mmCIF file of C-alpha atoms and ligand atoms in Angstrom:
data_model
loop_
_atom_site.group_PDB
_atom_site.id
_atom_site.type_symbol
_atom_site.label_atom_id
_atom_site.label_comp_id
_atom_site.label_asym_id
_atom_site.label_seq_id
_atom_site.Cartn_x
_atom_site.Cartn_y
_atom_site.Cartn_z
ATOM 1 C CA MET A 7 107.689 -192.842 -36.828
ATOM 2 C CA LEU A 8 104.859 -190.886 -36.701
ATOM 3 C CA ASP A 9 106.250 -187.942 -34.871
ATOM 4 C CA SER A 10 109.239 -187.770 -36.880
ATOM 5 C CA LEU A 11 106.921 -187.475 -39.868
ATOM 6 C CA LEU A 12 104.786 -184.787 -38.614
ATOM 7 C CA GLU A 13 107.945 -182.837 -37.553
ATOM 8 C CA ASP A 14 109.218 -182.927 -40.986
ATOM 9 C CA GLU A 15 106.204 -181.459 -42.196
ATOM 10 C CA LEU A 16 106.013 -178.871 -39.208
ATOM 11 C CA LEU A 17 109.533 -177.704 -40.268
ATOM 12 C CA GLU A 18 108.482 -177.073 -43.591
ATOM 13 C CA LEU A 19 105.236 -175.342 -42.780
ATOM 14 C CA LYS A 20 108.113 -173.139 -40.723
ATOM 15 C CA ALA A 21 110.167 -172.581 -43.469
ATOM 16 C CA ARG A 22 107.191 -170.897 -45.419
ATOM 17 C CA ASP A 23 105.873 -168.946 -42.707
ATOM 18 C CA LEU A 24 102.879 -171.062 -42.512
ATOM 19 C CA TYR A 25 103.255 -172.126 -38.978
ATOM 20 C CA ARG A 26 101.088 -171.391 -36.459
ATOM 21 C CA ARG A 27 101.108 -171.522 -32.707
ATOM 22 C CA LEU A 28 98.271 -171.054 -30.005
ATOM 23 C CA ARG A 29 98.446 -167.785 -27.833
ATOM 24 C CA ALA A 30 97.136 -167.938 -24.426
ATOM 25 C CA LEU A 31 94.847 -165.071 -24.007
ATOM 26 C CA GLU A 32 92.053 -164.146 -21.575
ATOM 27 C CA ARG A 33 89.223 -162.079 -22.794
ATOM 28 C CA THR A 34 88.059 -159.451 -20.434
ATOM 29 C CA GLY A 35 85.668 -157.798 -22.468
ATOM 30 C CA PRO A 36 83.982 -157.528 -25.869
ATOM 31 C CA VAL A 37 87.147 -156.176 -27.612
ATOM 32 C CA THR A 38 89.712 -156.571 -24.962
ATOM 33 C CA ALA A 39 91.885 -159.306 -23.741
ATOM 34 C CA ARG A 40 94.823 -160.153 -21.081
ATOM 35 C CA LEU A 41 97.967 -161.475 -23.029
ATOM 36 C CA GLU A 42 101.133 -162.035 -20.958
ATOM 37 C CA GLY A 43 99.720 -159.842 -18.062
ATOM 38 C CA ARG A 44 99.125 -156.978 -20.452
ATOM 39 C CA GLU A 45 95.699 -155.620 -21.572
ATOM 40 C CA ILE A 46 95.307 -155.417 -25.295
ATOM 41 C CA LEU A 47 92.443 -154.161 -27.924
ATOM 42 C CA LEU A 48 91.071 -156.785 -29.838
ATOM 43 C CA PHE A 49 90.416 -155.836 -33.788
ATOM 44 C CA CYS A 50 89.853 -159.593 -34.875
ATOM 45 C CA GLY A 51 86.935 -161.307 -33.828
ATOM 46 C CA ASN A 52 83.415 -161.913 -35.417
ATOM 47 C CA ASP A 53 81.473 -160.841 -32.102
ATOM 48 C CA TYR A 54 80.568 -157.645 -34.082
ATOM 49 C CA LEU A 55 77.776 -156.585 -31.960
ATOM 50 C CA GLY A 56 79.902 -157.716 -28.540
ATOM 51 C CA LEU A 57 76.584 -159.762 -27.614
ATOM 52 C CA SER A 58 78.823 -162.139 -25.981
ATOM 53 C CA HIS A 59 79.405 -159.834 -23.097
ATOM 54 C CA HIS A 60 76.084 -158.397 -22.858
ATOM 55 C CA PRO A 61 74.654 -158.585 -19.520
ATOM 56 C CA ARG A 62 71.176 -159.751 -20.774
ATOM 57 C CA VAL A 63 72.907 -162.724 -22.815
ATOM 58 C CA ILE A 64 74.809 -163.593 -19.975
ATOM 59 C CA GLN A 65 72.255 -163.787 -17.569
ATOM 60 C CA ALA A 66 69.996 -165.944 -19.617
ATOM 61 C CA ALA A 67 72.816 -168.501 -20.032
ATOM 62 C CA GLN A 68 73.320 -168.665 -16.683
ATOM 63 C CA GLU A 69 70.032 -169.006 -15.720
ATOM 64 C CA ALA A 70 69.313 -171.968 -18.520
ATOM 65 C CA ALA A 71 72.756 -173.444 -16.940
ATOM 66 C CA ALA A 72 71.057 -173.581 -13.777
ATOM 67 C CA ARG A 73 67.486 -174.936 -15.062
ATOM 68 C CA CYS A 74 68.829 -177.297 -17.520
ATOM 69 C CA GLY A 75 72.654 -178.360 -17.123
ATOM 70 C CA ALA A 76 75.879 -177.506 -18.828
ATOM 71 C CA GLY A 77 75.324 -179.883 -21.415
ATOM 72 C CA SER A 78 72.348 -181.601 -23.371
ATOM 73 C CA GLY A 79 73.471 -184.980 -22.757
ATOM 74 C CA ALA A 80 72.989 -186.684 -26.400
ATOM 75 C CA ALA A 81 71.741 -185.865 -30.123
ATOM 76 C CA ARG A 82 68.414 -184.665 -30.341
ATOM 77 C CA LEU A 83 67.239 -187.885 -31.977
ATOM 78 C CA ILE A 84 68.407 -189.593 -28.653
ATOM 79 C CA SER A 85 67.556 -187.115 -25.664
ATOM 80 C CA GLY A 86 64.702 -185.193 -27.594
ATOM 81 C CA THR A 87 64.349 -181.634 -28.438
ATOM 82 C CA ALA A 88 64.231 -179.338 -25.126
ATOM 83 C CA PRO A 89 61.667 -176.402 -25.081
ATOM 84 C CA LEU A 90 64.702 -173.945 -25.575
ATOM 85 C CA HIS A 91 65.996 -175.670 -28.899
ATOM 86 C CA ALA A 92 62.258 -175.319 -30.493
ATOM 87 C CA GLU A 93 61.805 -171.678 -29.474
ATOM 88 C CA LEU A 94 65.478 -170.898 -31.025
ATOM 89 C CA GLU A 95 64.368 -172.579 -34.040
ATOM 90 C CA THR A 96 60.724 -170.915 -34.211
ATOM 91 C CA ARG A 97 62.668 -167.420 -33.532
ATOM 92 C CA LEU A 98 65.403 -168.479 -36.070
ATOM 93 C CA ALA A 99 62.637 -169.649 -38.989
ATOM 94 C CA ALA A 100 61.029 -166.168 -38.264
ATOM 95 C CA SER A 101 64.116 -164.152 -38.710
ATOM 96 C CA LYS A 102 64.703 -165.788 -42.008
ATOM 97 C CA LYS A 103 61.066 -165.607 -43.047
ATOM 98 C CA LYS A 104 61.505 -169.820 -43.505
ATOM 99 C CA ALA A 105 59.007 -172.274 -42.635
ATOM 100 C CA ARG A 106 61.235 -174.034 -40.259
ATOM 101 C CA ALA A 107 64.820 -173.868 -38.866
ATOM 102 C CA LEU A 108 67.172 -176.476 -37.616
ATOM 103 C CA VAL A 109 70.016 -175.685 -34.717
ATOM 104 C CA PHE A 110 73.616 -177.600 -35.443
ATOM 105 C CA SER A 111 76.202 -177.895 -32.900
ATOM 106 C CA SER A 112 78.305 -175.501 -34.653
ATOM 107 C CA GLY A 113 78.092 -173.171 -38.166
ATOM 108 C CA TYR A 114 80.793 -175.602 -39.347
ATOM 109 C CA LEU A 115 78.675 -178.569 -38.446
ATOM 110 C CA GLY A 116 75.668 -177.132 -40.306
ATOM 111 C CA ASN A 117 77.600 -176.461 -43.438
ATOM 112 C CA LEU A 118 78.591 -179.668 -43.725
ATOM 113 C CA GLY A 119 75.329 -181.506 -42.364
ATOM 114 C CA VAL A 120 73.645 -179.416 -45.255
ATOM 115 C CA LEU A 121 75.523 -179.783 -48.157
ATOM 116 C CA ALA A 122 76.155 -183.169 -47.670
ATOM 117 C CA ALA A 123 72.800 -184.260 -47.313
ATOM 118 C CA LEU A 124 71.552 -182.223 -50.200
ATOM 119 C CA ALA A 125 73.807 -183.863 -52.849
ATOM 120 C CA GLY A 126 75.196 -187.123 -53.937
ATOM 121 C CA LYS A 127 77.604 -188.645 -56.689
ATOM 122 C CA LYS A 128 75.241 -187.836 -59.568
ATOM 123 C CA ASP A 129 75.166 -184.158 -58.677
ATOM 124 C CA LEU A 130 77.029 -180.865 -59.073
ATOM 125 C CA MET A 131 77.848 -178.489 -56.644
ATOM 126 C CA VAL A 132 78.759 -175.143 -58.035
ATOM 127 C CA MET A 133 80.703 -172.657 -55.522
ATOM 128 C CA ASP A 134 82.402 -169.701 -55.457
ATOM 129 C CA LYS A 135 86.066 -169.761 -55.012
ATOM 130 C CA LEU A 136 86.054 -167.790 -52.148
ATOM 131 C CA CYS A 137 83.588 -169.929 -49.917
ATOM 132 C CA HIS A 138 84.355 -170.814 -46.571
ATOM 133 C CA ALA A 139 86.125 -174.187 -45.786
ATOM 134 C CA SER A 140 82.962 -175.810 -44.078
ATOM 135 C CA LEU A 141 80.857 -175.042 -47.398
ATOM 136 C CA ILE A 142 83.936 -176.559 -49.751
ATOM 137 C CA ASP A 143 84.265 -179.779 -46.747
ATOM 138 C CA GLY A 144 80.639 -180.344 -47.027
ATOM 139 C CA ALA A 145 80.874 -180.470 -50.936
ATOM 140 C CA ARG A 146 83.676 -182.934 -50.760
ATOM 141 C CA LEU A 147 81.760 -185.345 -47.947
ATOM 142 C CA SER A 148 78.516 -185.336 -50.332
ATOM 143 C CA GLY A 149 80.352 -186.888 -53.182
ATOM 144 C CA ALA A 150 78.899 -184.630 -55.928
ATOM 145 C CA ALA A 151 81.084 -183.295 -58.743
ATOM 146 C CA LEU A 152 82.355 -179.627 -57.245
ATOM 147 C CA ARG A 153 83.374 -176.864 -59.526
ATOM 148 C CA VAL A 154 84.450 -173.608 -58.254
ATOM 149 C CA PHE A 155 84.109 -170.391 -60.303
ATOM 150 C CA PRO A 156 86.404 -167.226 -59.536
ATOM 151 C CA HIS A 157 85.341 -165.000 -56.852
ATOM 152 C CA LYS A 158 81.899 -163.263 -57.980
ATOM 153 C CA ASN A 159 82.408 -164.251 -61.758
ATOM 154 C CA TYR A 160 78.638 -164.813 -61.978
ATOM 155 C CA GLY A 161 79.571 -165.277 -66.069
ATOM 156 C CA ARG A 162 81.496 -168.073 -65.427
ATOM 157 C CA CYS A 163 79.090 -169.383 -62.753
ATOM 158 C CA GLU A 164 76.584 -169.189 -65.719
ATOM 159 C CA ALA A 165 78.697 -171.129 -67.922
ATOM 160 C CA VAL A 166 79.451 -173.926 -65.472
ATOM 161 C CA LEU A 167 75.446 -174.402 -64.515
ATOM 162 C CA LYS A 168 75.182 -174.590 -68.295
ATOM 163 C CA ALA A 169 77.795 -177.379 -68.965
ATOM 164 C CA GLY A 170 76.420 -179.354 -65.816
ATOM 165 C CA SER A 171 73.026 -179.747 -67.210
ATOM 166 C CA SER A 172 73.527 -183.716 -67.223
ATOM 167 C CA ALA A 173 73.753 -183.583 -63.523
ATOM 168 C CA ALA A 174 70.745 -185.121 -61.674
ATOM 169 C CA ARG A 175 70.625 -182.118 -59.266
ATOM 170 C CA ARG A 176 72.883 -178.742 -59.595
ATOM 171 C CA ILE A 177 73.544 -176.707 -56.364
ATOM 172 C CA LEU A 178 74.537 -173.202 -56.241
ATOM 173 C CA VAL A 179 76.609 -172.178 -53.359
ATOM 174 C CA THR A 180 77.840 -168.768 -51.772
ATOM 175 C CA ASP A 181 78.981 -167.089 -48.701
ATOM 176 C CA SER A 182 76.741 -163.969 -48.436
ATOM 177 C CA LEU A 183 79.285 -162.000 -46.904
ATOM 178 C CA PHE A 184 82.712 -163.476 -47.393
ATOM 179 C CA SER A 185 84.478 -163.558 -44.007
ATOM 180 C CA MET A 186 88.499 -163.016 -45.410
ATOM 181 C CA ASP A 187 87.797 -160.434 -48.086
ATOM 182 C CA GLY A 188 84.460 -158.765 -46.215
ATOM 183 C CA ASP A 189 82.614 -158.117 -49.926
ATOM 184 C CA LEU A 190 79.236 -159.300 -50.774
ATOM 185 C CA ALA A 191 77.805 -161.991 -53.029
ATOM 186 C CA ASP A 192 75.548 -160.784 -55.667
ATOM 187 C CA LEU A 193 72.595 -162.228 -54.402
ATOM 188 C CA ASN A 194 70.194 -161.112 -57.005
ATOM 189 C CA GLU A 195 72.396 -162.283 -59.662
ATOM 190 C CA LEU A 196 72.586 -165.635 -57.839
ATOM 191 C CA VAL A 197 69.017 -165.980 -57.467
ATOM 192 C CA ARG A 198 68.539 -165.143 -60.976
ATOM 193 C CA LEU A 199 70.761 -168.058 -62.296
ATOM 194 C CA LYS A 200 69.119 -170.614 -59.579
ATOM 195 C CA GLU A 201 65.869 -169.707 -61.485
ATOM 196 C CA LYS A 202 67.090 -169.779 -65.056
ATOM 197 C CA TYR A 203 68.907 -173.178 -64.301
ATOM 198 C CA GLU A 204 66.329 -174.382 -62.297
ATOM 199 C CA CYS A 205 68.765 -175.636 -59.517
ATOM 200 C CA LEU A 206 69.085 -174.976 -55.554
ATOM 201 C CA LEU A 207 70.556 -172.261 -54.240
ATOM 202 C CA VAL A 208 72.431 -172.307 -50.448
ATOM 203 C CA VAL A 209 73.417 -169.145 -48.829
ATOM 204 C CA ASP A 210 75.834 -169.172 -45.827
ATOM 205 C CA ASP A 211 74.742 -165.818 -44.159
ATOM 206 C CA ALA A 212 77.477 -166.514 -41.325
ATOM 207 C CA HIS A 213 78.539 -163.239 -41.366
ATOM 208 C CA GLY A 214 75.327 -161.444 -42.519
ATOM 209 C CA THR A 215 73.367 -162.577 -39.345
ATOM 210 C CA GLY A 216 72.588 -159.811 -37.017
ATOM 211 C CA VAL A 217 74.648 -157.438 -39.227
ATOM 212 C CA LEU A 218 73.064 -156.950 -42.485
ATOM 213 C CA GLY A 219 69.191 -156.169 -43.060
ATOM 214 C CA LEU A 220 66.884 -153.536 -41.766
ATOM 215 C CA ARG A 221 66.607 -155.855 -38.379
ATOM 216 C CA GLY A 222 69.526 -157.494 -38.614
ATOM 217 C CA GLY A 223 68.102 -160.400 -40.374
ATOM 218 C CA GLY A 224 70.835 -160.659 -42.922
ATOM 219 C CA ALA A 225 71.847 -160.811 -46.312
ATOM 220 C CA ALA A 226 68.501 -161.772 -47.828
ATOM 221 C CA GLU A 227 66.542 -159.641 -45.432
ATOM 222 C CA ASP A 228 68.505 -156.576 -46.876
ATOM 223 C CA LEU A 229 67.425 -157.626 -50.525
ATOM 224 C CA GLY A 230 64.059 -159.084 -49.774
ATOM 225 C CA LEU A 231 65.192 -162.578 -51.125
ATOM 226 C CA GLU A 232 64.425 -164.931 -48.379
ATOM 227 C CA ASP A 233 61.607 -166.825 -50.515
ATOM 228 C CA ARG A 234 63.829 -167.300 -53.441
ATOM 229 C CA ILE A 235 66.732 -168.971 -51.694
ATOM 230 C CA ASP A 236 66.031 -172.326 -50.720
ATOM 231 C CA VAL A 237 68.545 -173.047 -47.562
ATOM 232 C CA ILE A 238 69.766 -170.245 -45.669
ATOM 233 C CA THR A 239 72.642 -171.411 -43.448
ATOM 234 C CA GLY A 240 74.175 -169.307 -40.243
ATOM 235 C CA THR A 241 75.798 -169.276 -37.188
ATOM 236 C CA LEU A 242 74.864 -168.293 -33.794
ATOM 237 C CA SER A 243 78.961 -167.843 -32.885
ATOM 238 C CA LYS A 244 79.514 -164.363 -34.669
ATOM 239 C CA ALA A 245 77.185 -161.377 -34.451
ATOM 240 C CA LEU A 246 75.250 -163.223 -31.921
ATOM 241 C CA GLY A 247 78.148 -163.793 -29.766
ATOM 242 C CA CYS A 248 77.533 -167.323 -28.891
ATOM 243 C CA LEU A 249 77.780 -170.721 -30.332
ATOM 244 C CA GLY A 250 76.455 -173.058 -32.798
ATOM 245 C CA GLY A 251 75.027 -173.242 -36.127
ATOM 246 C CA PHE A 252 71.803 -173.362 -38.151
ATOM 247 C CA ALA A 253 69.727 -173.777 -41.323
ATOM 248 C CA ALA A 254 66.527 -172.340 -42.426
ATOM 249 C CA ALA A 255 64.793 -173.599 -45.295
ATOM 250 C CA SER A 256 61.079 -175.048 -45.803
ATOM 251 C CA GLU A 257 59.381 -177.973 -43.784
ATOM 252 C CA THR A 258 60.239 -180.596 -46.166
ATOM 253 C CA VAL A 259 63.826 -179.783 -46.347
ATOM 254 C CA ILE A 260 64.288 -179.262 -42.692
ATOM 255 C CA ASP A 261 62.560 -182.817 -42.053
ATOM 256 C CA TYR A 262 64.953 -184.333 -44.381
ATOM 257 C CA PHE A 263 67.751 -182.583 -42.783
ATOM 258 C CA VAL A 264 66.844 -184.313 -39.442
ATOM 259 C CA ASN A 265 66.531 -187.397 -41.378
ATOM 260 C CA ARG A 266 69.486 -187.476 -43.521
ATOM 261 C CA SER A 267 72.428 -185.037 -41.759
ATOM 262 C CA ARG A 268 74.752 -186.544 -40.344
ATOM 263 C CA PRO A 269 76.242 -183.993 -38.275
ATOM 264 C CA PHE A 270 72.801 -183.112 -37.066
ATOM 265 C CA ILE A 271 72.020 -186.805 -35.920
ATOM 266 C CA PHE A 272 75.184 -188.145 -34.991
ATOM 267 C CA ALA A 273 76.421 -184.976 -32.822
ATOM 268 C CA THR A 274 75.353 -184.055 -29.237
ATOM 269 C CA SER A 275 73.100 -181.372 -29.680
ATOM 270 C CA LEU A 276 73.732 -177.530 -28.638
ATOM 271 C CA PRO A 277 73.288 -177.364 -24.557
ATOM 272 C CA PRO A 278 70.121 -175.145 -24.045
ATOM 273 C CA MET A 279 71.958 -172.626 -22.276
ATOM 274 C CA LEU A 280 73.596 -171.936 -25.626
ATOM 275 C CA CYS A 281 70.193 -171.550 -26.888
ATOM 276 C CA ALA A 282 69.095 -169.052 -24.088
ATOM 277 C CA ALA A 283 71.809 -166.861 -24.708
ATOM 278 C CA ALA A 284 71.482 -166.884 -28.265
ATOM 279 C CA LEU A 285 67.567 -166.328 -27.959
ATOM 280 C CA GLU A 286 68.493 -163.499 -25.718
ATOM 281 C CA ALA A 287 71.030 -161.995 -28.085
ATOM 282 C CA MET A 288 68.506 -161.800 -30.591
ATOM 283 C CA ARG A 289 66.021 -160.081 -28.414
ATOM 284 C CA VAL A 290 68.906 -157.708 -27.537
ATOM 285 C CA ILE A 291 69.310 -156.850 -31.370
ATOM 286 C CA GLU A 292 65.672 -156.303 -32.123
ATOM 287 C CA THR A 293 65.139 -153.983 -29.053
ATOM 288 C CA CYS A 294 68.451 -152.237 -28.810
ATOM 289 C CA PRO A 295 68.881 -151.126 -32.363
ATOM 290 C CA GLU A 296 71.521 -148.554 -31.100
ATOM 291 C CA ILE A 297 73.948 -151.095 -30.665
ATOM 292 C CA ARG A 298 73.738 -151.761 -34.483
ATOM 293 C CA ARG A 299 73.770 -148.458 -35.024
ATOM 294 C CA ALA A 300 77.404 -148.010 -33.205
ATOM 295 C CA LEU A 301 78.496 -151.149 -35.288
ATOM 296 C CA TRP A 302 77.740 -149.516 -38.441
ATOM 297 C CA GLY A 303 79.190 -145.947 -36.948
ATOM 298 C CA ASN A 304 82.580 -147.665 -36.254
ATOM 299 C CA VAL A 305 82.390 -149.329 -39.602
ATOM 300 C CA ARG A 306 82.134 -146.040 -41.633
ATOM 301 C CA LYS A 307 84.852 -144.485 -38.995
ATOM 302 C CA ILE A 308 87.208 -147.274 -39.948
ATOM 303 C CA HIS A 309 86.573 -147.229 -43.509
ATOM 304 C CA ASP A 310 87.122 -143.339 -43.449
ATOM 305 C CA GLY A 311 90.615 -143.829 -41.536
ATOM 306 C CA LEU A 312 91.775 -146.471 -43.948
ATOM 307 C CA ARG A 313 91.279 -143.887 -46.522
ATOM 308 C CA ARG A 314 93.235 -141.222 -44.846
ATOM 309 C CA LEU A 315 96.124 -143.885 -44.487
ATOM 310 C CA GLY A 316 95.957 -144.210 -48.193
ATOM 311 C CA PHE A 317 94.507 -147.456 -48.257
ATOM 312 C CA ASP A 318 91.269 -148.256 -50.356
ATOM 313 C CA PRO A 319 88.942 -150.046 -48.364
ATOM 314 C CA GLY A 320 86.450 -150.563 -51.247
ATOM 315 C CA PRO A 321 82.704 -150.446 -51.076
ATOM 316 C CA LEU A 322 81.406 -149.658 -47.643
ATOM 317 C CA CYS A 323 79.485 -152.940 -46.842
ATOM 318 C CA SER A 324 80.676 -154.851 -43.819
ATOM 319 C CA PRO A 325 82.718 -154.734 -40.743
ATOM 320 C CA ILE A 326 85.359 -156.954 -42.207
ATOM 321 C CA PHE A 327 88.508 -154.892 -43.679
ATOM 322 C CA PRO A 328 91.083 -156.837 -45.074
ATOM 323 C CA ILE A 329 94.647 -155.164 -45.534
ATOM 324 C CA MET A 330 96.441 -157.054 -48.028
ATOM 325 C CA ILE A 331 100.407 -157.523 -47.354
ATOM 326 C CA GLY A 332 100.694 -160.267 -49.692
ATOM 327 C CA GLU A 333 103.769 -162.295 -48.218
ATOM 328 C CA GLU A 334 102.932 -164.307 -45.421
ATOM 329 C CA LYS A 335 106.457 -163.337 -43.292
ATOM 330 C CA GLU A 336 105.467 -159.471 -43.704
ATOM 331 C CA ALA A 337 101.913 -160.122 -42.778
ATOM 332 C CA VAL A 338 103.365 -161.753 -39.829
ATOM 333 C CA ARG A 339 105.891 -159.161 -38.962
ATOM 334 C CA ILE A 340 103.229 -156.149 -39.076
ATOM 335 C CA SER A 341 101.042 -158.489 -36.967
ATOM 336 C CA GLU A 342 103.065 -158.803 -34.489
ATOM 337 C CA ALA A 343 104.534 -155.086 -34.620
ATOM 338 C CA LEU A 344 101.011 -154.218 -34.100
ATOM 339 C CA LEU A 345 100.639 -156.612 -30.970
ATOM 340 C CA LYS A 346 103.851 -155.081 -29.527
ATOM 341 C CA GLU A 347 101.699 -151.957 -29.261
ATOM 342 C CA GLY A 348 98.851 -153.739 -27.710
ATOM 343 C CA ILE A 349 96.477 -154.237 -30.581
ATOM 344 C CA LEU A 350 95.722 -157.910 -31.858
ATOM 345 C CA MET A 351 94.907 -158.558 -35.394
ATOM 346 C CA PRO A 352 96.640 -161.733 -36.467
ATOM 347 C CA ALA A 353 97.693 -162.330 -39.882
ATOM 348 C CA VAL A 354 95.753 -164.477 -41.738
ATOM 349 C CA ARG A 355 97.368 -166.851 -44.145
ATOM 350 C CA ALA A 356 97.107 -170.097 -46.132
ATOM 351 C CA PRO A 357 95.042 -172.178 -46.231
ATOM 352 C CA ALA A 358 92.443 -169.384 -45.021
ATOM 353 C CA VAL A 359 93.408 -167.209 -48.005
ATOM 354 C CA PRO A 360 95.422 -168.206 -51.075
ATOM 355 C CA LYS A 361 99.038 -168.575 -50.747
ATOM 356 C CA GLY A 362 100.750 -165.236 -51.218
ATOM 357 C CA LYS A 363 97.800 -163.519 -50.393
ATOM 358 C CA ALA A 364 98.082 -163.107 -47.053
ATOM 359 C CA ARG A 365 96.708 -160.273 -45.042
ATOM 360 C CA LEU A 366 95.377 -158.708 -41.698
ATOM 361 C CA ARG A 367 91.962 -158.983 -41.161
ATOM 362 C CA LEU A 368 90.742 -155.928 -39.076
ATOM 363 C CA THR A 369 87.237 -156.377 -37.979
ATOM 364 C CA ALA A 370 84.913 -153.405 -36.233
ATOM 365 C CA SER A 371 82.630 -154.033 -33.231
ATOM 366 C CA ALA A 372 79.889 -152.048 -31.713
ATOM 367 C CA CYS A 373 81.853 -151.847 -28.537
ATOM 368 C CA HIS A 374 85.220 -150.296 -29.827
ATOM 369 C CA HIS A 375 85.235 -146.648 -28.347
ATOM 370 C CA SER A 376 86.899 -143.646 -30.281
ATOM 371 C CA GLU A 377 89.664 -143.651 -28.474
ATOM 372 C CA ASP A 378 90.221 -147.200 -29.622
ATOM 373 C CA LEU A 379 90.240 -146.197 -33.020
ATOM 374 C CA ASP A 380 92.292 -143.523 -32.866
ATOM 375 C CA ARG A 381 95.038 -145.670 -31.000
ATOM 376 C CA LEU A 382 94.570 -148.407 -34.086
ATOM 377 C CA PHE A 383 95.156 -145.760 -36.990
ATOM 378 C CA ALA A 384 98.342 -144.493 -34.829
ATOM 379 C CA VAL A 385 99.803 -148.037 -34.345
ATOM 380 C CA LEU A 386 98.579 -149.051 -37.774
ATOM 381 C CA LYS A 387 100.073 -145.968 -39.359
ATOM 382 C CA LYS A 388 103.546 -146.713 -37.984
ATOM 383 C CA ALA A 389 103.507 -150.493 -38.408
ATOM 384 C CA LEU A 390 102.553 -149.635 -42.002
ATOM 385 C CA GLN A 391 105.238 -147.319 -42.566
ATOM 386 C CA ASP A 392 107.777 -149.282 -41.666
ATOM 387 C CA SER A 393 106.698 -151.511 -44.254
ATOM 388 C CA SER A 394 106.498 -148.886 -47.009
ATOM 389 C CA ARG A 395 109.231 -151.052 -49.051
ATOM 390 C CA HIS A 396 105.993 -153.369 -49.738
ATOM 391 C CA PRO A 397 103.334 -151.326 -51.258
ATOM 392 C CA PRO A 398 100.793 -154.173 -51.895
ATOM 393 C CA TRP A 399 99.100 -152.980 -48.703
ATOM 394 C CA ARG A 400 97.653 -150.216 -50.299
ATOM 395 C CA ARG A 401 95.322 -152.236 -52.189
ATOM 396 C CA GLY A 402 92.194 -152.938 -50.587
ATOM 397 C CA ARG A 403 89.724 -155.863 -51.103
ATOM 398 C CA ASP A 404 91.380 -158.237 -53.702
ATOM 399 C CA SER A 405 90.396 -157.902 -57.211
ATOM 400 C CA ASN A 406 92.276 -160.844 -57.977
ATOM 401 C CA PRO A 407 91.868 -163.413 -55.232
ATOM 402 C CA GLY A 408 94.630 -165.849 -56.950
ATOM 403 C CA THR A 409 94.505 -169.338 -56.776
ATOM 404 C CA PRO A 410 91.952 -171.627 -54.823
ATOM 405 C CA CYS A 411 92.338 -171.781 -51.217
ATOM 406 C CA GLY A 412 91.558 -175.276 -50.196
ATOM 407 C CA VAL A 413 90.064 -176.532 -53.032
ATOM 408 C CA THR A 414 92.180 -178.655 -55.177
HETATM 409 N N1 LIG B 517 80.613 -170.315 -42.326
HETATM 410 C C1 LIG B 517 81.423 -168.732 -42.288
HETATM 411 C C2 LIG B 517 81.521 -167.759 -43.790
HETATM 412 C C3 LIG B 517 82.394 -168.431 -41.449
HETATM 413 O O1 LIG B 517 83.184 -167.777 -41.690
HETATM 414 C C4 LIG B 517 82.458 -169.841 -40.078
HETATM 415 C C5 LIG B 517 83.428 -169.430 -39.374
HETATM 416 O O2 LIG B 517 84.408 -169.118 -39.172
HETATM 417 C C6 LIG B 517 81.373 -170.684 -40.533
HETATM 418 C C7 LIG B 517 80.645 -170.784 -41.417
HETATM 419 C C8 LIG B 517 81.845 -171.754 -39.262
HETATM 420 O O3 LIG B 517 80.859 -171.211 -37.934
HETATM 421 P P1 LIG B 517 81.163 -171.545 -36.826
HETATM 422 O O4 LIG B 517 82.435 -171.021 -36.435
HETATM 423 O O5 LIG B 517 80.010 -171.203 -35.832
HETATM 424 O O6 LIG B 517 81.569 -173.027 -36.440
#
C-alpha cells in the first residue's frame, strides 16, 4: 500500500523531469573523482579551497581520531565538551568577532537550531525568498509567522517589517552569499533596517566563510559589520572542507542556544576529529593566503570565460556561477552531455531552485588548474551550442527569480 502510493509520486516526479537518483562516485582529489571507471573533473562542489584534501587537514583529523576516537559518543550536555570543541568554538568566535560560538553537527542543524530557538508563535520571521532550505525549515519549526520578500528587494522587506510592528519579536534572516545564484545580500542595507526597526538580524554565512573578507572571516568581515549582526551562522562543510555547523553571537545568546536549541541538545555532538580538521583548515587559511588567491584567480578566469561564451555572469563576487537554462529537461540534457565529456556539473532543479528556473551550478575551486578550465570551456561551448535553440542560458544571475522555492 505504502509502496504503491510512493511509486505514484515518484512516477509523477519522473514525468516532470524532477526525479533524482544517487550516483556512485569516488572522490580522488579536491576536484577529481572516479565515475564508472573514468576519471572526471568536478565543477560542482563547495570545497572552494580544496581543504578537504589538504595534507595538514587530513593529518589533524587522523591524529585526533587516534587520540579521541571516530565518534563523540553523545550530545554535549550528556558526554561533555571535548577540548577540541572548546578550541574550535574559541577560534570561530574570534574569526567572526563575537564573544562566543557554538558548534552544531551540521550547518543544516545549526540554522534549524538557531531560528527555532530564537522565535515562537508571537514572533515574525522576515526572510529573503532565496534563503537556504535550512533557514526556511528553521523558521517553520519555530512556529513564528513567516513572511518572505522578493530576492534582495529591501523596499519590500522594509514594508513587511513595518507592517509586522505588532509582533513580539521581529527577526530578519538572510544568506550572505546565495548558494544557487552566487550573488551577495546587501548586508549594509539589512543592518540599516535591523537598526531602524529594532529587530534581530541573523546572517547565514555558509558560503562566505573562508571565501569572503580580507582573511577569509566571511561576508561580515568584508564589510566590518560583525558587531551589528546579532547571530552569524555558518558551516564547516564548504570552504573549510570538513563537516559541522556553527553559530556565533553574544555570550548570552549562545548560553540560550545551549539551553533551548533542540538540534544542539538532542543530537550527538561533532566528533572531535572533525573539530581538529576544521581548526587546521582555519590555520591553513590564515597561513597560506596563496590558496585563497588561487581561488579568486580562478573565479576571475571563469568569469572571463563565461563572458567569452556570450554569457552574462553578473558582478564578479563569488565562486558560484549559475548558468540559467530554465527547462528542467534541457538542464539535465546539458549536464549529461558535459558528463559524457568528463565534467561533472549537475543540473539544479526544483525544489532547490524555483520550478522553471533550472540551471547548471558551476563552482570554482582553488585547485582547478588552467588546463581544467580550458577543458571546461571547450566542453561547455559545445554543449551550449547544441542547446542554441534554448537561448535563456545566455542570461546570468537571475534578475527574476520566479516563484518561491520551498516556501508555500
Ligand atoms: N546554509 C546554506 C546557505 C547552505 O548552502 C547549506 C548547505 O548546502 C547549509 C546552510 C547547510 O550546511 P551543511 O551542508 O553543513 O549542513
